[in-house]
């Protein structure tokens, strides 16, 4: 009889463990993918400026800003 109780306990523990492992696996997969995306975005954004651990000689291309238009007063 005691063996049957232990079998039931192990069966219940296994049923509880499988979803935990599945959810945990998905959490790890999502965590790794998001981390890789974050690293790629960092590299595309500013990583090219800090190659070798120091600032590169050339910076980003300066933005061309149009001069502010002077609108005459209509009154």
C-alpha atoms as a printed R data frame, in Angstrom:
   type eleno elety resid chain resno      x      y       z
1  ATOM     1    CA   UNK     A     1  0.000  0.000   0.000
2  ATOM     2    CA   UNK     A     2  2.829  2.356   0.833
3  ATOM     3    CA   UNK     A     3  4.310  1.765  -2.620
4  ATOM     4    CA   UNK     A     4  1.049  2.882  -4.229
5  ATOM     5    CA   UNK     A     5  1.082  6.097  -2.197
6  ATOM     6    CA   UNK     A     6  4.675  6.833  -3.229
7  ATOM     7    CA   UNK     A     7  3.779  6.132  -6.862
8  ATOM     8    CA   UNK     A     8  0.884  8.580  -6.610
9  ATOM     9    CA   UNK     A     9  3.156 11.198  -5.029
10 ATOM    10    CA   UNK     A    10  5.784 10.780  -7.753
11 ATOM    11    CA   UNK     A    11  3.091 10.893 -10.437
12 ATOM    12    CA   UNK     A    12  1.688 14.145  -9.053
13 ATOM    13    CA   UNK     A    13  5.183 15.606  -8.708
14 ATOM    14    CA   UNK     A    14  5.957 14.691 -12.314
15 ATOM    15    CA   UNK     A    15  2.728 16.277 -13.517
16 ATOM    16    CA   UNK     A    16  3.655 19.457 -11.662
17 ATOM    17    CA   UNK     A    17  7.264 19.430 -12.854
18 ATOM    18    CA   UNK     A    18  6.600 19.133 -16.590
19 ATOM    19    CA   UNK     A    19  4.733 22.463 -16.987
20 ATOM    20    CA   UNK     A    20  7.322 24.130 -14.768
21 ATOM    21    CA   UNK     A    21 10.132 22.935 -17.013
22 ATOM    22    CA   UNK     A    22  8.243 23.953 -20.156
23 ATOM    23    CA   UNK     A    23  7.516 27.459 -18.861
24 ATOM    24    CA   UNK     A    24 11.060 27.794 -17.534
25 ATOM    25    CA   UNK     A    25 12.491 26.716 -20.874
26 ATOM    26    CA   UNK     A    26 10.416 29.304 -22.708
27 ATOM    27    CA   UNK     A    27 11.532 31.942 -20.213
28 ATOM    28    CA   UNK     A    28 15.184 31.125 -20.882
29 ATOM    29    CA   UNK     A    29 14.658 31.109 -24.660
30 ATOM    30    CA   UNK     A    30 12.866 34.472 -24.602
31 ATOM    31    CA   UNK     A    31 15.517 35.917 -22.259
32 ATOM    32    CA   UNK     A    32 18.331 34.861 -24.602
33 ATOM    33    CA   UNK     A    33 16.562 36.141 -27.728
34 ATOM    34    CA   UNK     A    34 15.760 39.513 -26.143
35 ATOM    35    CA   UNK     A    35 19.357 39.800 -24.935
36 ATOM    36    CA   UNK     A    36 20.665 39.117 -28.436
37 ATOM    37    CA   UNK     A    37 18.306 41.697 -29.925
38 ATOM    38    CA   UNK     A    38 19.421 44.225 -27.323
39 ATOM    39    CA   UNK     A    39 23.066 43.557 -28.152
40 ATOM    40    CA   UNK     A    40 22.426 43.927 -31.873
41 ATOM    41    CA   UNK     A    41 20.591 47.207 -31.343
42 ATOM    42    CA   UNK     A    42 23.423 48.492 -29.145
43 ATOM    43    CA   UNK     A    43 25.961 47.508 -31.782
44 ATOM    44    CA   UNK     A    44 23.982 49.212 -34.534
45 ATOM    45    CA   UNK     A    45 23.396 52.300 -32.405
46 ATOM    46    CA   UNK     A    46 26.758 53.066 -30.841
47 ATOM    47    CA   UNK     A    47 28.956 50.000 -30.813
48 ATOM    48    CA   UNK     A    48 30.689 50.982 -34.027
49 ATOM    49    CA   UNK     A    49 31.862 54.188 -32.322
50 ATOM    50    CA   UNK     A    50 33.518 52.361 -29.459
51 ATOM    51    CA   UNK     A    51 35.376 49.608 -31.305
52 ATOM    52    CA   UNK     A    52 38.340 48.375 -29.334
53 ATOM    53    CA   UNK     A    53 37.050 49.960 -26.144
54 ATOM    54    CA   UNK     A    54 37.812 53.549 -27.119
55 ATOM    55    CA   UNK     A    55 36.138 56.254 -29.117
56 ATOM    56    CA   UNK     A    56 36.806 56.134 -32.830
57 ATOM    57    CA   UNK     A    57 38.292 59.182 -34.533
58 ATOM    58    CA   UNK     A    58 35.174 59.858 -36.546
59 ATOM    59    CA   UNK     A    59 31.832 60.364 -34.925
60 ATOM    60    CA   UNK     A    60 28.362 60.096 -36.334
61 ATOM    61    CA   UNK     A    61 27.435 62.057 -39.415
62 ATOM    62    CA   UNK     A    62 26.183 65.469 -38.284
63 ATOM    63    CA   UNK     A    63 22.567 66.187 -39.076
64 ATOM    64    CA   UNK     A    64 21.842 68.933 -41.544
65 ATOM    65    CA   UNK     A    65 19.518 71.415 -39.901
66 ATOM    66    CA   UNK     A    66 17.631 73.812 -42.122
67 ATOM    67    CA   UNK     A    67 17.854 77.462 -41.096
68 ATOM    68    CA   UNK     A    68 14.826 78.731 -39.266
69 ATOM    69    CA   UNK     A    69 12.459 80.556 -41.572
70 ATOM    70    CA   UNK     A    70 11.484 84.080 -40.609
71 ATOM    71    CA   UNK     A    71  7.756 84.559 -41.078
72 ATOM    72    CA   UNK     A    72  6.719 88.210 -41.381
73 ATOM    73    CA   UNK     A    73  4.025 89.391 -39.020
74 ATOM    74    CA   UNK     A    74  0.686 89.318 -40.843
75 ATOM    75    CA   UNK     A    75 -0.918 92.087 -38.793
